[in-house]
Amino acid sequence: MLRLRNNLKLSRQISTNFDKFESDFHKNHIPINDFQRGLLAMGSALMSLVDPFRHDMIACLGETAGMSAITYMKQKMESSPEGAEILKSRPRINSKTVDLNKLRTFPEGTLGRVYVKWLDDNNVTPDSRMAVQFVDDIDCAYVLQRYREAHDLFHAVLEMPTNMLGEVTVKWYEAIQTRLPMCIGAAIFGPIRLKPKHRNLYKKYYLPWAIETANSSNFLLNTFFEKRWEQPLAELHQELNIKPFILPQTRS
C-alpha cells in the first residue's frame, strides 16, 4: 500500500513537472525562420566575444547555433536510464522546486549541502537562468533548460568557484561533454582574460584536469541531482568517475 501511494505521488509529480514546463515553453517560445536564426547566431556570437558578460547573448548563441549539440545531449540522456527519467519527468532547479533551507541541514559533504554552500559562498541564486526561447522542439528546449539550471551544480560537483579561472575550467568540461558552441567559445577565448599568474596555473594544472575529467567521467547531465541530495559527494565522484581537482602546492 505504501509503495502504491509513493508511486501515485511520483506519477502526480512527473505529470505536474511535465505540464509546467510545457506551459512555460509555449509562453516563452519565439518562432523564427532560418534567416532570422542565422542573423541571431552571428550577432550573438559577435556580442559574446566583445562582452563575455552579456549572458543574454551567450544564451541566444546556444539556442540559435547549438541544435546539433542539443540533439547530441538529448541522445546521451535518452541512452541512460537516469537521463531518460529526467527527460520524462522534466524537473526544474530553482528556489521554488528545491528547498534550499532543508539542504542547509544536510550533513557536511553531501551533494545537497555542498551545492547550497557553493550558492551561499558565491552569492549565487538558482533563479537567474534565462528561459529557452528560440528552440522549436520542446524536448530539445528542455534539455538546454536543464543544462542552464544544472550549471551551478556542475560547479559544485567539480568544486570550482565562480572566479575567471573556475569558470574557464568548468567551460572546458562543459564544452567537451555537451559540444555547445557557447561553451566551446568561452573555453577557447576565456583564458585571454586571465592574469599571467592564473594563466600559468590554468595551462599547467586546470586545463589538463578539465580535459581529462570531461573525457573520462560519465555524462554529468544524466545525473538526477534532486534524487541525490543526501549522497556524499565523494561517493558521487567515484560513481561518475570524477577525480577531484587538487592544486599542487606551488611557490609564490
Tab-separated table of C-alpha atoms in Angstrom, residues 3-251:
chain	number	residue	atom	x	y	z
A	3	ARG	CA	4.593	1.599	-2.387
A	4	LEU	CA	1.361	2.281	-4.254
A	5	ARG	CA	0.963	5.670	-2.557
A	6	ASN	CA	4.589	6.560	-3.326
A	7	ASN	CA	4.159	5.550	-6.959
A	8	LEU	CA	0.990	7.615	-7.235
A	9	LYS	CA	2.744	10.598	-5.636
A	10	LEU	CA	5.664	10.241	-8.060
A	11	SER	CA	3.297	9.951	-11.019
A	12	ARG	CA	1.487	13.144	-9.992
A	13	GLN	CA	4.816	14.957	-9.567
A	14	ILE	CA	6.010	13.852	-13.014
A	15	SER	CA	2.720	14.978	-14.545
A	16	THR	CA	2.968	18.362	-12.785
A	17	ASN	CA	6.569	18.909	-13.911
A	18	PHE	CA	5.709	17.883	-17.467
A	19	ASP	CA	2.696	20.193	-17.697
A	20	LYS	CA	4.550	23.087	-16.042
A	21	PHE	CA	7.466	23.011	-18.454
A	22	GLU	CA	5.120	22.643	-21.422
A	23	SER	CA	3.236	25.727	-20.239
A	24	ASP	CA	6.468	27.681	-19.743
A	25	PHE	CA	7.735	26.559	-23.143
A	26	HIS	CA	4.675	27.853	-25.001
A	27	LYS	CA	4.754	31.098	-23.001
A	28	ASN	CA	8.423	31.815	-23.768
A	29	HIS	CA	8.847	30.301	-27.224
A	30	ILE	CA	9.554	32.723	-30.102
A	31	PRO	CA	9.279	31.116	-33.578
A	32	ILE	CA	11.923	32.288	-36.070
A	33	ASN	CA	12.865	31.298	-39.615
A	34	ASP	CA	16.291	30.107	-40.799
A	35	PHE	CA	17.348	33.589	-41.960
A	36	GLN	CA	16.476	35.128	-38.605
A	37	ARG	CA	18.213	32.264	-36.834
A	38	GLY	CA	21.384	32.886	-38.818
A	39	LEU	CA	21.345	36.610	-38.069
A	40	LEU	CA	20.800	35.997	-34.376
A	41	ALA	CA	23.574	33.404	-34.304
A	42	MET	CA	26.104	35.726	-35.954
A	43	GLY	CA	25.071	38.755	-33.913
A	44	SER	CA	25.092	36.929	-30.586
A	45	ALA	CA	28.460	35.330	-31.385
A	46	LEU	CA	29.982	38.740	-32.097
A	47	MET	CA	28.495	40.338	-28.997
A	48	SER	CA	29.620	37.410	-26.828
A	49	LEU	CA	33.201	37.975	-27.962
A	50	VAL	CA	33.013	41.731	-27.385
A	51	ASP	CA	31.399	41.380	-23.958
A	52	PRO	CA	31.664	37.905	-22.332
A	53	PHE	CA	29.335	39.100	-19.546
A	54	ARG	CA	26.371	39.524	-21.921
A	55	HIS	CA	24.616	36.397	-20.678
A	56	ASP	CA	21.613	37.116	-22.877
A	57	MET	CA	23.812	36.991	-25.982
A	58	ILE	CA	25.540	33.824	-24.795
A	59	ALA	CA	22.131	32.224	-24.212
A	60	CYS	CA	20.947	33.333	-27.652
A	61	LEU	CA	24.044	31.821	-29.280
A	62	GLY	CA	23.392	28.475	-27.627
A	63	GLU	CA	19.814	28.404	-28.881
A	64	THR	CA	20.418	29.577	-32.446
A	65	ALA	CA	23.713	27.836	-33.238
A	66	GLY	CA	23.624	24.848	-30.938
A	67	MET	CA	20.946	22.490	-32.286
A	68	SER	CA	23.468	19.832	-33.288
A	69	ALA	CA	24.915	19.888	-29.764
A	70	ILE	CA	21.478	19.933	-28.136
A	71	THR	CA	20.431	16.910	-30.187
A	72	TYR	CA	23.629	15.149	-29.126
A	73	MET	CA	22.902	15.935	-25.464
A	74	LYS	CA	19.338	14.659	-25.831
A	75	GLN	CA	20.589	11.394	-27.320
A	76	LYS	CA	23.068	10.977	-24.470
A	77	MET	CA	20.249	11.431	-21.966
A	78	GLU	CA	17.923	9.051	-23.815
A	79	SER	CA	20.615	6.351	-23.761
A	80	SER	CA	20.861	6.475	-19.963
A	81	PRO	CA	18.104	5.169	-17.638
A	82	GLU	CA	18.669	8.103	-15.267
A	83	GLY	CA	18.870	10.604	-18.106
A	84	ALA	CA	15.702	9.205	-19.679
A	85	GLU	CA	13.928	9.559	-16.337
A	86	ILE	CA	14.928	13.224	-16.222
A	87	LEU	CA	13.543	13.766	-19.718
A	88	LYS	CA	10.313	12.033	-18.718
A	89	SER	CA	9.699	13.987	-15.518
A	90	ARG	CA	11.258	17.312	-16.607
A	91	PRO	CA	12.273	18.541	-13.117
A	92	ARG	CA	13.323	22.165	-12.655
A	93	ILE	CA	16.076	23.565	-10.464
A	94	ASN	CA	15.130	26.831	-8.751
A	95	SER	CA	14.230	28.152	-5.315
A	96	LYS	CA	10.601	27.058	-5.759
A	97	THR	CA	11.398	23.439	-6.588
A	98	VAL	CA	14.439	22.952	-4.325
A	99	ASP	CA	14.179	23.527	-0.577
A	100	LEU	CA	17.491	25.306	-0.046
A	101	ASN	CA	16.924	25.696	3.700
A	102	LYS	CA	16.476	21.941	4.002
A	103	LEU	CA	19.701	21.359	2.092
A	104	ARG	CA	21.488	23.536	4.659
A	105	THR	CA	20.556	20.964	7.345
A	106	PHE	CA	22.118	18.044	5.472
A	107	PRO	CA	25.386	16.537	6.722
A	108	GLU	CA	28.676	18.053	5.599
A	109	GLY	CA	29.954	16.515	2.400
A	110	THR	CA	26.586	15.542	0.954
A	111	LEU	CA	25.690	16.806	-2.501
A	112	GLY	CA	22.841	18.973	-1.194
A	113	ARG	CA	24.979	20.598	1.478
A	114	VAL	CA	27.876	21.150	-0.934
A	115	TYR	CA	25.522	22.692	-3.511
A	116	VAL	CA	23.809	25.132	-1.159
A	117	LYS	CA	27.147	26.077	0.428
A	118	TRP	CA	28.503	26.801	-3.053
A	119	LEU	CA	25.480	29.026	-3.737
A	120	ASP	CA	25.947	30.855	-0.431
A	121	ASP	CA	29.728	31.251	-0.733
A	122	ASN	CA	29.479	32.628	-4.263
A	123	ASN	CA	26.343	34.708	-3.620
A	124	VAL	CA	24.523	32.930	-6.451
A	125	THR	CA	20.814	32.176	-6.827
A	126	PRO	CA	19.374	29.254	-8.822
A	127	ASP	CA	16.690	31.609	-10.186
A	128	SER	CA	18.996	33.521	-12.544
A	129	ARG	CA	18.825	31.212	-15.568
A	130	MET	CA	17.071	32.537	-18.666
A	131	ALA	CA	14.189	30.654	-20.262
A	132	VAL	CA	14.828	28.999	-23.621
A	133	GLN	CA	13.122	30.985	-26.410
A	134	PHE	CA	14.362	30.031	-29.882
A	135	VAL	CA	14.371	26.215	-29.787
A	136	ASP	CA	11.302	24.852	-31.584
A	137	ASP	CA	11.344	21.266	-30.304
A	138	ILE	CA	10.012	21.105	-26.751
A	139	ASP	CA	12.199	18.145	-25.746
A	140	CYS	CA	15.340	19.850	-27.045
A	141	ALA	CA	14.260	23.058	-25.316
A	142	TYR	CA	14.025	21.162	-22.031
A	143	VAL	CA	17.497	19.661	-22.490
A	144	LEU	CA	19.008	23.127	-22.902
A	145	GLN	CA	16.964	24.487	-19.991
A	146	ARG	CA	18.148	21.601	-17.828
A	147	TYR	CA	21.763	22.341	-18.756
A	148	ARG	CA	21.348	26.002	-17.789
A	149	GLU	CA	19.749	25.191	-14.452
A	150	ALA	CA	22.320	22.478	-13.689
A	151	HIS	CA	25.315	24.718	-14.463
A	152	ASP	CA	25.749	25.741	-10.818
A	153	LEU	CA	25.612	22.079	-9.841
A	154	PHE	CA	28.391	21.389	-12.330
A	155	HIS	CA	30.453	23.999	-10.469
A	156	ALA	CA	29.597	22.474	-7.105
A	157	VAL	CA	30.253	18.869	-8.174
A	158	LEU	CA	33.557	19.864	-9.793
A	159	GLU	CA	34.287	22.082	-6.753
A	160	MET	CA	35.110	25.117	-8.869
A	161	PRO	CA	34.411	28.730	-7.780
A	162	THR	CA	32.881	31.459	-9.947
A	163	ASN	CA	36.129	33.362	-10.496
A	164	MET	CA	37.514	33.509	-14.038
A	165	LEU	CA	39.815	30.548	-13.503
A	166	GLY	CA	36.979	28.399	-12.175
A	167	GLU	CA	34.593	29.479	-14.941
A	168	VAL	CA	37.052	28.696	-17.724
A	169	THR	CA	37.796	25.292	-16.209
A	170	VAL	CA	34.100	24.410	-15.988
A	171	LYS	CA	33.544	25.710	-19.523
A	172	TRP	CA	36.205	23.330	-20.847
A	173	TYR	CA	34.480	20.468	-19.049
A	174	GLU	CA	31.080	21.523	-20.429
A	175	ALA	CA	32.445	22.124	-23.938
A	176	ILE	CA	33.776	18.585	-24.173
A	177	GLN	CA	30.731	16.977	-22.585
A	178	THR	CA	27.968	19.000	-24.292
A	179	ARG	CA	29.610	20.317	-27.512
A	180	LEU	CA	27.616	23.540	-27.098
A	181	PRO	CA	29.131	26.370	-29.189
A	182	MET	CA	28.988	28.995	-26.437
A	183	CYS	CA	30.864	26.623	-24.093
A	184	ILE	CA	33.496	25.990	-26.763
A	185	GLY	CA	33.860	29.712	-27.406
A	186	ALA	CA	34.143	30.533	-23.706
A	187	ALA	CA	36.688	27.737	-23.193
A	188	ILE	CA	38.882	28.977	-26.056
A	189	PHE	CA	38.654	32.735	-25.553
A	190	GLY	CA	38.067	32.901	-21.792
A	191	PRO	CA	41.728	32.369	-20.833
A	192	ILE	CA	42.630	35.629	-22.599
A	193	ARG	CA	41.150	37.451	-19.622
A	194	LEU	CA	43.288	35.572	-17.081
A	195	LYS	CA	46.116	37.357	-15.312
A	196	PRO	CA	49.628	35.979	-16.060
A	197	LYS	CA	49.914	34.055	-12.770
A	198	HIS	CA	46.481	32.491	-13.198
A	199	ARG	CA	47.174	31.763	-16.869
A	200	ASN	CA	50.220	29.721	-15.872
A	201	LEU	CA	48.203	27.753	-13.311
A	202	TYR	CA	45.482	27.260	-15.915
A	203	LYS	CA	47.858	25.851	-18.536
A	204	LYS	CA	49.776	23.652	-16.129
A	205	TYR	CA	47.027	22.290	-13.872
A	206	TYR	CA	43.444	23.373	-14.542
A	207	LEU	CA	43.234	22.793	-18.309
A	208	PRO	CA	44.761	19.279	-18.319
A	209	TRP	CA	42.491	18.271	-15.429
A	210	ALA	CA	39.370	19.639	-17.140
A	211	ILE	CA	40.098	17.863	-20.424
A	212	GLU	CA	40.971	14.554	-18.793
A	213	THR	CA	37.998	14.659	-16.408
A	214	ALA	CA	35.469	15.640	-19.077
A	215	ASN	CA	36.581	12.783	-21.306
A	216	SER	CA	36.787	10.119	-18.615
A	217	SER	CA	33.750	10.933	-16.448
A	218	ASN	CA	30.128	9.995	-17.068
A	219	PHE	CA	27.839	12.448	-18.875
A	220	LEU	CA	27.080	14.762	-15.955
A	221	LEU	CA	23.711	15.915	-17.291
A	222	ASN	CA	22.440	12.367	-16.785
A	223	THR	CA	22.646	12.866	-13.013
A	224	PHE	CA	19.235	13.227	-11.355
A	225	PHE	CA	20.630	15.650	-8.775
A	226	GLU	CA	17.293	16.079	-6.980
A	227	LYS	CA	17.325	12.397	-6.001
A	228	ARG	CA	20.902	12.532	-4.794
A	229	TRP	CA	20.940	15.450	-2.338
A	230	GLU	CA	21.784	13.137	0.572
A	231	GLN	CA	24.506	11.265	-1.295
A	232	PRO	CA	28.080	12.010	-0.163
A	233	LEU	CA	29.900	13.957	-2.859
A	234	ALA	CA	32.902	11.646	-2.574
A	235	GLU	CA	30.639	8.697	-3.381
A	236	LEU	CA	29.115	10.553	-6.336
A	237	HIS	CA	32.601	11.383	-7.627
A	238	GLN	CA	33.506	7.715	-7.518
A	239	GLU	CA	30.281	6.720	-9.268
A	240	LEU	CA	30.735	9.320	-12.026
A	241	ASN	CA	34.469	8.651	-12.347
A	242	ILE	CA	35.414	12.207	-11.386
A	243	LYS	CA	38.828	12.652	-9.843
A	244	PRO	CA	38.630	15.798	-7.653
A	245	PHE	CA	40.907	18.658	-8.629
A	246	ILE	CA	43.775	19.214	-6.210
A	247	LEU	CA	46.114	22.114	-6.901
A	248	PRO	CA	49.681	21.122	-6.035
A	249	GLN	CA	51.429	23.449	-3.651
A	250	THR	CA	53.395	25.983	-5.610
A	251	ARG	CA	55.911	28.572	-4.542
